[in-house]
Tab-separated table of N, CA and C in Angstrom:
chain	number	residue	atom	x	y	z
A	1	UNK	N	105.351	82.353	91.495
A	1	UNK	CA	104.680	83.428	92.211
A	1	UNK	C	105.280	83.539	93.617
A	2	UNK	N	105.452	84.557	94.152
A	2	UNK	CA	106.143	85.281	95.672
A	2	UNK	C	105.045	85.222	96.536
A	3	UNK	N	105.692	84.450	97.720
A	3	UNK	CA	104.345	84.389	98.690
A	3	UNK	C	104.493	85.500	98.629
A	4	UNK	N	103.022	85.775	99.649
A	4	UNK	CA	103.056	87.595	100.093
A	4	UNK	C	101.740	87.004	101.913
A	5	UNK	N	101.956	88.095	102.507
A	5	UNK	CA	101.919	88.024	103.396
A	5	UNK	C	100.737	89.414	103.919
A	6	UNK	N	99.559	89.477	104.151
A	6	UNK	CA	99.104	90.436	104.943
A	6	UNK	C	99.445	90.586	106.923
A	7	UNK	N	99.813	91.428	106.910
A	7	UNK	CA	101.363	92.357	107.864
A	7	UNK	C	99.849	93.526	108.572
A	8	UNK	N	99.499	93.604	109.757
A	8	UNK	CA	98.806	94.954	110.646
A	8	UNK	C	99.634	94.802	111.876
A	9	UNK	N	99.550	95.926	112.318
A	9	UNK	CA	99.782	95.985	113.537
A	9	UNK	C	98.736	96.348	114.625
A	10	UNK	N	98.772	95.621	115.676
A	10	UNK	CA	97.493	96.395	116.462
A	10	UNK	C	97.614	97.496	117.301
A	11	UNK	N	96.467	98.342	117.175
A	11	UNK	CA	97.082	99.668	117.759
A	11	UNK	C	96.709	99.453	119.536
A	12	UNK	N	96.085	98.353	119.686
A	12	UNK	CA	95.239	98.399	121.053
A	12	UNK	C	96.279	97.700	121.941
A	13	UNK	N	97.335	96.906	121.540
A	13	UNK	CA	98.521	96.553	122.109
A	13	UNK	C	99.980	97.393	121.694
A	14	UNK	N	100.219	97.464	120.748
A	14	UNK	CA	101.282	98.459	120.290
A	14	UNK	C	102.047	99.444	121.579
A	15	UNK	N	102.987	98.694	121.853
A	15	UNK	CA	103.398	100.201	122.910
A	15	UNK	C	104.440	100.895	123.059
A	16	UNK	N	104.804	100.953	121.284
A	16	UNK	CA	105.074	102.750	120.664
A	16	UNK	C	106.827	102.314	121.215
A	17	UNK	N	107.592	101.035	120.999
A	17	UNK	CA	108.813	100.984	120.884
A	17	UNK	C	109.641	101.538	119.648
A	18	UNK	N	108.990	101.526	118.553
A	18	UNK	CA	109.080	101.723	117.419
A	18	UNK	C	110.592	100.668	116.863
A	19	UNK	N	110.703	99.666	117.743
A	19	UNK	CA	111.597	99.219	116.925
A	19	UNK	C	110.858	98.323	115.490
A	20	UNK	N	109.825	97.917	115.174
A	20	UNK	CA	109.419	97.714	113.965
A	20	UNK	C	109.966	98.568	112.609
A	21	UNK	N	109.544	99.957	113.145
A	21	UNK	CA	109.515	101.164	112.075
A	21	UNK	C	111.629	101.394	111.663
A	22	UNK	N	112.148	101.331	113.121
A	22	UNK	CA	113.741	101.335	112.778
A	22	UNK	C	114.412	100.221	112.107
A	23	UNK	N	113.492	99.186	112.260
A	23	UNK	CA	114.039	97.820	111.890
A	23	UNK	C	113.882	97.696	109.861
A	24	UNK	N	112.921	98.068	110.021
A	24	UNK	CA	112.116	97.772	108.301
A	24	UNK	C	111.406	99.038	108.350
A	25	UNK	N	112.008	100.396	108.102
A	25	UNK	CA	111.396	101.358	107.555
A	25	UNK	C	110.068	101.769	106.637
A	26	UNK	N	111.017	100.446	105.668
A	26	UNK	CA	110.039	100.542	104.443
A	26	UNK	C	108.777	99.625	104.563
A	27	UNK	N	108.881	98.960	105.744
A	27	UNK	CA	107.614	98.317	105.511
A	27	UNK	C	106.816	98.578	107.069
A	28	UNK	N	107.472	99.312	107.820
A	28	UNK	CA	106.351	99.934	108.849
A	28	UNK	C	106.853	101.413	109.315
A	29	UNK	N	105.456	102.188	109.661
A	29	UNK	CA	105.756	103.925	109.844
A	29	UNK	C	104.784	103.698	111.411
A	30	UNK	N	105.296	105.029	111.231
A	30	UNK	CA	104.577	105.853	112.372
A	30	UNK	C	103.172	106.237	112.205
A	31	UNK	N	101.982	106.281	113.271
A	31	UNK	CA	101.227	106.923	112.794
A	31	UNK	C	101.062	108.038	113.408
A	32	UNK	N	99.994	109.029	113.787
A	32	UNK	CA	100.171	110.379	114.707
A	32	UNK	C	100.086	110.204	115.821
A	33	UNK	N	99.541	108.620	116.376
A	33	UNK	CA	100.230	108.841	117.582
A	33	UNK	C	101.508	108.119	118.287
A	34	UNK	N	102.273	107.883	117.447
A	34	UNK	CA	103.421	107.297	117.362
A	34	UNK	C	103.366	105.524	117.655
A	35	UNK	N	102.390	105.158	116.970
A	35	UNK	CA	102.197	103.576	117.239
A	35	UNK	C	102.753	103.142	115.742
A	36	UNK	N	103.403	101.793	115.698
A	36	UNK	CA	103.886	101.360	114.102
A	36	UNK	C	102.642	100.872	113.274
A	37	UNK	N	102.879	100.874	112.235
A	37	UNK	CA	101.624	100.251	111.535
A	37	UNK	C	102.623	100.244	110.301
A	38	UNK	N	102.055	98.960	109.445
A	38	UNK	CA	102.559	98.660	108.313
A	38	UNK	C	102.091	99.583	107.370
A	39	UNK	N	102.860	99.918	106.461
A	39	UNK	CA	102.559	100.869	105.376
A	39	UNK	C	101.820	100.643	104.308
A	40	UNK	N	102.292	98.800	103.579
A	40	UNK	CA	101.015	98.148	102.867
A	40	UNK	C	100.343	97.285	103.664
A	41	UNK	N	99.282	96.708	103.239
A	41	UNK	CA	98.974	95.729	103.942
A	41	UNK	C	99.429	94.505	103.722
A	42	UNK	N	99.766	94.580	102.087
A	42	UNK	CA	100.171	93.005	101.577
A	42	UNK	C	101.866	93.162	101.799
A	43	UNK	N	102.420	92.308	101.679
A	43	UNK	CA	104.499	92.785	101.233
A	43	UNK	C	104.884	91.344	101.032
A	44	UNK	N	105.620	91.023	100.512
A	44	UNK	CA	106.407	89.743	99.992
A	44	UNK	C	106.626	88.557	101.508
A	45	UNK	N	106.523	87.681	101.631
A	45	UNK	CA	107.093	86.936	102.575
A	45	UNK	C	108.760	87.506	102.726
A	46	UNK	N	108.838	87.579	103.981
A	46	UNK	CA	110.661	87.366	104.260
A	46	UNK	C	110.739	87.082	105.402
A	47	UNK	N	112.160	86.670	105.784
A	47	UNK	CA	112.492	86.286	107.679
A	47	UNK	C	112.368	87.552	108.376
A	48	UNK	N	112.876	88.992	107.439
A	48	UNK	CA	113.304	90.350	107.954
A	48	UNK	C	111.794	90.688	108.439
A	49	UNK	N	110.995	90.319	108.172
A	49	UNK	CA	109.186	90.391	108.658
A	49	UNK	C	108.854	89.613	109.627
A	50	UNK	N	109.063	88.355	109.671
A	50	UNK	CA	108.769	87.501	110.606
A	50	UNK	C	109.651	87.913	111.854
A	51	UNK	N	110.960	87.893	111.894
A	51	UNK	CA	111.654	88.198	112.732
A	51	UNK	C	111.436	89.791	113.846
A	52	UNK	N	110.763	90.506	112.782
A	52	UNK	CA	110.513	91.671	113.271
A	52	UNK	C	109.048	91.458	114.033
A	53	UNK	N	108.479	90.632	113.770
A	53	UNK	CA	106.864	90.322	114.393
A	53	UNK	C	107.093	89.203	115.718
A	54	UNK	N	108.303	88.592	115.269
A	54	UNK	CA	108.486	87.615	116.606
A	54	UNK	C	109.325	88.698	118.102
A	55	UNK	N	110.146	89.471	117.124
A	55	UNK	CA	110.534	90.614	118.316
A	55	UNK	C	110.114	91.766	118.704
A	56	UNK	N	108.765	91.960	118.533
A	56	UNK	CA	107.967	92.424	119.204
A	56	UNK	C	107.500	92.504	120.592
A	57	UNK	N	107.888	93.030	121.878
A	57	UNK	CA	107.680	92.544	122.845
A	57	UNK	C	106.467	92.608	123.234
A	58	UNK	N	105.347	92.978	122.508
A	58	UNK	CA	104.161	92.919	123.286
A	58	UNK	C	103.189	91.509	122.108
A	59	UNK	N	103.506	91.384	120.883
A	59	UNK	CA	103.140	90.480	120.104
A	59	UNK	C	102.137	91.520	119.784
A	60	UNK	N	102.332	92.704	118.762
A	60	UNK	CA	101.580	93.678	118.742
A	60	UNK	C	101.072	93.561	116.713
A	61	UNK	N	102.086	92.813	115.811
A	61	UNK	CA	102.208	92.172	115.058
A	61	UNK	C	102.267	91.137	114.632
A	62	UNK	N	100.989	90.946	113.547
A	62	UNK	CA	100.131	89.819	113.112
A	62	UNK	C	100.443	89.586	111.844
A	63	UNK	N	101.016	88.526	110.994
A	63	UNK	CA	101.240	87.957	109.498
A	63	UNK	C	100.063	86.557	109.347
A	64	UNK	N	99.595	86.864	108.799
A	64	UNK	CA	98.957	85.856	107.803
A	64	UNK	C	98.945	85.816	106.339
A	65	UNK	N	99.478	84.761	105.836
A	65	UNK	CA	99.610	84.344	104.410
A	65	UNK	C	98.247	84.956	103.962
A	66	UNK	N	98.624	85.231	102.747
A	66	UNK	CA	97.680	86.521	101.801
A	66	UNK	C	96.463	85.402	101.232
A	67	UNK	N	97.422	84.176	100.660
A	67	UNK	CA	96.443	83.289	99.496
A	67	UNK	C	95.896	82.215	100.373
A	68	UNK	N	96.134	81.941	101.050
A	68	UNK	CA	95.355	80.576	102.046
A	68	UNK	C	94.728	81.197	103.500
A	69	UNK	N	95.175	82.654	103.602
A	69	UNK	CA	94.566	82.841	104.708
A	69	UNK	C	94.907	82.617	106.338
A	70	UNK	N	96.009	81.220	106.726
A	70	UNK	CA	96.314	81.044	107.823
A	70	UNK	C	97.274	82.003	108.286
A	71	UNK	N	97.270	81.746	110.045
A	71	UNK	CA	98.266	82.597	110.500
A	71	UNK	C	99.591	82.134	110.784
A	72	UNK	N	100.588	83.178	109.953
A	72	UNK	CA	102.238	82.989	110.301
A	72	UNK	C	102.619	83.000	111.478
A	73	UNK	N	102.077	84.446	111.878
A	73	UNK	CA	102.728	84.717	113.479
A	73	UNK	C	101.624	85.580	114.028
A	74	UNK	N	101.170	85.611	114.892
A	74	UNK	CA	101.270	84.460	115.825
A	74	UNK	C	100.788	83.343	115.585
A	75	UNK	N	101.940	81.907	116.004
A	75	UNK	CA	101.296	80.974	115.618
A	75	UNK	C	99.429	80.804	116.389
A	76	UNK	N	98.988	79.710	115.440
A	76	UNK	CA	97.568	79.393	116.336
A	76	UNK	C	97.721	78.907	117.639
């Protein structure tokens, strides 16, 4: 079984670089007011996710493992 990972972004920090959305298209959009937000909530574990949540400059993106619940990034 494929880890998987629940992926949000927060809109109350988010400040609309959109490099998430250029980085991994397919796994984050735009919304209307141009803040990123993930498109599913769940998506497969990968580095191309983590990496994109660690270069975040505001830490506006949150991963926690789907089946146990703890948090990826940000660490605790």
């Amino acid at each position: 079984m494929t880890q998987r990972w629940d992926v949000a972004v927060d809109p109350r920090m988010c400040v609309r670089t959109g490099l998430c959305v250029a980085s991994l298209p397919g796994t984050f959009e735009r919304d209307e007011h141009g803040q990123g937000r993930a498109r599913v909530e769940s998506t497969a574990a990968s580095e191309e996710v983590l990496d994109i949540a660690e270069s975040c400059p505001v830490e506006a993106i949150s991963i926690v493992d789907t089946e146990s619940g703890k948090p990826v990034f940000p660490p605790e």
